Amino acid sequence: QVQLVESGGGLAQAGGSLGLSCASSVSVRSLGEMGWYRQAPGNKRVLVAVIASGGAQTYADSVKGRFTIARNNDKNTVYLQMDNLKPEDTGVYYCNARTFRLTRVTGDYWGQGTQVTVSS
């Protein structure tokens, strides 16, 4: 069982920056993909950014050029640096980890979520 613990987040003004961290209970080298998802009130959970085990990164169009995802294999941690924040970035941010066998998802794990609020 993989446990993910998020930290960071909080309140920021538009144009400001925040950083999120997600610590994994297992080696991130064993996880095929790790990422961050956001859920705003009344909305579905949506992808923000993911990073594959090989380092390839995928971002939602709304955050490209503003957010950066990174993983530190030695610390078993994934980070999300959020710059030039906008009010629409507000929501609960969840860390996610997935394991694969070939292309089939064999494990799908979530953290408890951390609140990010951006004021205008």
Rosetta silent file (secondary structure, phi, psi, omega in degrees, C-alpha in Angstrom):
SEQUENCE: QVQLVESGGGLAQAGGSLGLSCASSVSVRSLGEMGWYRQAPGNKRVLVAVIASGGAQTYADSVKGRFTIARNNDKNTVYLQMDNLKPEDTGVYYCNARTFRLTRVTGDYWGQGTQVTVSS
SCORE:     score description
SCORE:     0.000 S_00000001
   1 L     0.000  133.046 -179.755    0.000    0.000    0.000 S_00000001
   2 L   -99.351  128.618  174.647    1.315    3.417   -0.968 S_00000001
   3 L  -110.420  134.655 -179.337    0.724    6.333    1.368 S_00000001
   4 E  -121.101  130.110 -179.134    1.043    9.889    0.097 S_00000001
   5 E  -123.446  116.442  179.498    1.289   12.879    2.417 S_00000001
   6 E   -89.643  153.099  171.939    0.949   16.378    0.997 S_00000001
   7 E  -147.556  165.077 -177.302    2.263   19.547    2.543 S_00000001
   8 E    97.893 -159.276 -177.055    2.411   23.165    1.535 S_00000001
   9 L    81.994 -162.846 -178.814   -0.426   25.129    0.035 S_00000001
  10 E   118.946 -148.038 -174.569   -2.276   27.844    1.871 S_00000001
  11 E  -112.676  136.126  176.807   -3.274   31.343    0.877 S_00000001
  12 E  -143.228  158.605  174.408   -1.648   33.513   -1.770 S_00000001
  13 E   -89.557  156.284  175.878   -2.478   36.636   -3.714 S_00000001
  14 L   -55.596  134.851 -177.032   -2.871   36.614   -7.458 S_00000001
  15 L    91.685   -9.858 -179.153    0.556   36.766   -9.052 S_00000001
  16 L   -86.963 -171.093 -176.759    2.176   35.110   -6.068 S_00000001
  17 L  -132.905  150.436  172.319    3.763   31.694   -5.619 S_00000001
  18 E  -144.163  155.832  176.291    3.195   28.579   -3.551 S_00000001
  19 E  -127.170  140.995  177.220    4.887   25.204   -3.392 S_00000001
  20 E  -117.087  146.788  175.293    3.424   21.781   -2.683 S_00000001
  21 E  -127.584  149.148  177.924    5.242   18.627   -1.620 S_00000001
  22 E  -136.743  112.353 -179.744    4.088   15.028   -1.655 S_00000001
  23 E   -96.101  130.723 -179.382    6.030   12.439    0.310 S_00000001
  24 E   -99.774  145.564  178.810    5.604    8.806   -0.652 S_00000001
  25 L   -80.422  -10.965  177.278    5.878    5.878    1.767 S_00000001
  26 L  -124.130  165.520  179.569    7.557    3.824   -0.955 S_00000001
  27 L   -60.038  129.448  179.618   10.347    4.563   -3.354 S_00000001
  28 H   -68.306  -16.407  176.363    9.076    6.820   -6.109 S_00000001
  29 H   -63.725  -24.997 -179.087   11.276    4.834   -8.455 S_00000001
  30 H   -86.941   -4.455 -177.614    8.710    2.050   -8.119 S_00000001
  31 L  -100.995  127.081 -175.032    5.852    4.335   -9.092 S_00000001
  32 L   -69.264  -35.499 -175.563    5.173    4.670  -12.781 S_00000001
  33 E  -150.279  139.084  174.305    3.578    8.078  -12.643 S_00000001
  34 E  -130.862  148.878 -176.906    3.041   10.748  -10.012 S_00000001
  35 E  -162.695  179.944  179.123    0.996   13.861  -10.326 S_00000001
  36 E  -125.393  136.755  177.430   -1.152   16.600   -8.912 S_00000001
  37 E  -126.729  152.819 -179.595   -4.869   17.057   -9.408 S_00000001
  38 E  -123.192  140.710  174.943   -7.129   19.932   -8.368 S_00000001
  39 E  -130.018  113.129  175.937  -10.735   19.908   -7.262 S_00000001
  40 L   -89.081  156.377 -178.817  -12.614   23.183   -6.980 S_00000001
  41 L   -54.472  128.071  178.160  -15.925   23.344   -5.101 S_00000001
  42 L    79.437    2.428 -177.585  -18.703   21.782   -7.143 S_00000001
  43 L  -117.259  164.589  176.239  -16.290   20.600   -9.823 S_00000001
  44 L   -76.683  160.827  174.551  -14.669   17.333  -10.775 S_00000001
  45 E   -73.981  129.196 -175.955  -11.096   16.558   -9.901 S_00000001
  46 E  -125.318  152.648  179.616   -8.893   17.559  -12.839 S_00000001
  47 E   -69.449  137.047  173.401   -5.310   16.937  -13.799 S_00000001
  48 E  -106.412  -53.478 -179.628   -2.829   19.719  -13.102 S_00000001
  49 E  -161.006  145.169  174.173    0.502   18.062  -13.838 S_00000001
  50 E  -134.270  154.252  176.763    2.013   14.595  -13.956 S_00000001
  51 E  -133.806  128.364 -178.986    5.558   13.309  -14.174 S_00000001
  52 E   -82.756  167.611 -178.237    6.450    9.860  -15.422 S_00000001
  53 L   -60.742  -29.178  178.378    9.145    7.648  -13.977 S_00000001
  54 L   -83.533   -4.780  177.022   11.395    8.621  -16.867 S_00000001
  55 L   104.301   -8.120 -179.930   10.876   12.314  -16.160 S_00000001
  56 L   -64.964  136.696 -175.433    8.416   13.216  -18.911 S_00000001
  57 E  -116.502  143.302  175.747    6.040   15.936  -17.743 S_00000001
  58 E  -130.404  135.082 -178.512    2.479   16.738  -18.749 S_00000001
  59 E  -125.870  148.803  168.676    0.630   19.894  -17.779 S_00000001
  60 L   -65.628  146.582 -178.927   -2.922   21.145  -18.065 S_00000001
  61 H   -56.901  -33.813 -175.114   -3.089   23.954  -20.615 S_00000001
  62 H   -69.089  -16.907 -176.901   -4.237   26.356  -17.916 S_00000001
  63 H  -116.486   -3.210 -179.652   -1.000   25.997  -15.932 S_00000001
  64 L   -57.968  133.704 -179.640    1.608   25.631  -18.657 S_00000001
  65 L    85.483   -9.801 -179.122    4.415   28.109  -18.171 S_00000001
  66 L  -117.777  -34.154 -178.113    3.353   28.833  -14.591 S_00000001
  67 E  -108.880  149.025  177.233    3.584   25.500  -12.734 S_00000001
  68 E  -134.931  126.864  175.870    6.509   23.102  -12.551 S_00000001
  69 E  -103.279  141.936 -179.997    6.391   19.495  -11.377 S_00000001
  70 E  -149.009  155.796  177.110    9.512   17.716  -10.215 S_00000001
  71 E  -130.129  141.466  176.753   10.399   14.532   -8.394 S_00000001
  72 E  -114.225  104.023 -175.960   13.299   13.775   -6.058 S_00000001
  73 L   -65.106  -32.889 -178.608   13.894   10.028   -6.120 S_00000001
  74 L   -69.672  -30.942 -179.209   16.298   10.149   -3.174 S_00000001
  75 L  -100.105    1.321 -178.748   13.697   11.846   -0.970 S_00000001
  76 L    52.095   44.930 -174.134   10.714    9.922   -2.382 S_00000001
  77 E  -134.883  144.007  172.906    8.992   13.237   -2.916 S_00000001
  78 E  -117.618  141.993 -175.889    7.190   15.009   -5.729 S_00000001
  79 E  -120.741  154.759  170.320    6.890   18.772   -5.839 S_00000001
  80 E  -134.877  111.673  175.465    4.646   21.282   -7.537 S_00000001
  81 E   -94.238  124.051 -176.308    5.938   24.833   -7.803 S_00000001
  82 E  -116.639  114.487 -179.983    3.131   27.229   -8.618 S_00000001
  83 L  -115.345  161.830  179.957    4.050   30.692   -9.863 S_00000001
  84 L    48.091   52.316 -175.392    1.987   33.598  -11.152 S_00000001
  85 L   -64.111  148.489  178.131   -1.029   32.183   -9.365 S_00000001
  86 L  -122.919  154.474  178.463   -4.537   33.061  -10.500 S_00000001
  87 H   -55.018  -31.409 -179.531   -7.816   32.930   -8.556 S_00000001
  88 H   -73.032   -4.721  173.734   -8.948   30.056  -10.780 S_00000001
  89 H   -80.994   -6.876 -178.810   -6.087   27.972   -9.368 S_00000001
  90 L   -62.105  137.708  176.968   -8.029   27.791   -6.113 S_00000001
  91 E   160.278 -178.536  173.312   -9.018   24.329   -4.950 S_00000001
  92 E   -91.380  126.406 -178.924   -7.952   21.262   -3.054 S_00000001
  93 E  -100.532  127.734 -178.221   -4.797   19.794   -4.555 S_00000001
  94 E  -114.684  135.190  172.370   -4.371   16.034   -4.397 S_00000001
  95 E   -85.245  141.495 -178.581   -1.209   14.065   -4.922 S_00000001
  96 E  -134.140  144.845  174.066   -1.602   10.929   -7.004 S_00000001
  97 E  -135.900  139.811 -179.963    0.590    7.941   -7.746 S_00000001
  98 E  -131.048  144.703  171.879   -0.030    5.145  -10.220 S_00000001
  99 E  -114.922  151.081 -175.360    1.645    1.850  -10.929 S_00000001
 100 E  -131.707  150.792  163.852    1.431    0.061  -14.250 S_00000001
 101 E  -120.203  107.537 -168.813    1.933   -3.355  -15.744 S_00000001
 102 L    58.162 -116.506 -178.795    2.652   -2.523  -19.364 S_00000001
 103 L  -103.248    1.300 -176.650   -0.201   -0.081  -20.091 S_00000001
 104 E   -92.451  131.313  177.770   -2.624   -1.370  -17.458 S_00000001
 105 E   -73.338  123.141 -179.486   -3.025    0.590  -14.228 S_00000001
 106 E  -107.068  -14.069  178.330   -2.382   -1.768  -11.332 S_00000001
 107 E  -154.750  140.750 -177.443   -2.477    0.748   -8.490 S_00000001
 108 E  -140.655  110.821 -170.590   -4.007    4.182   -8.026 S_00000001
 109 E  -122.856  145.414 -177.195   -3.206    6.049   -4.808 S_00000001
 110 E  -130.988  146.168  170.733   -4.266    9.455   -3.451 S_00000001
 111 L   -82.896 -178.490 -175.158   -3.153   11.776   -0.724 S_00000001
 112 L   -83.193  -14.021  178.887   -5.552   13.516    1.634 S_00000001
 113 L    94.927  148.962  176.256   -5.432   16.822   -0.235 S_00000001
 114 E  -138.149  139.428 -173.880   -4.214   20.288    0.640 S_00000001
 115 E   -83.514  134.872  172.233   -6.080   23.552    0.173 S_00000001
 116 E  -123.430  124.745  179.493   -4.785   26.290   -2.104 S_00000001
 117 E  -125.794  125.252  179.961   -6.628   29.601   -2.094 S_00000001
 118 E  -116.167  120.822 -179.635   -5.676   32.466   -4.402 S_00000001
 119 E   -95.966  149.286 -178.471   -7.215   35.845   -3.761 S_00000001
 120 L   -87.802    0.000    0.000   -7.624   38.494   -6.420 S_00000001
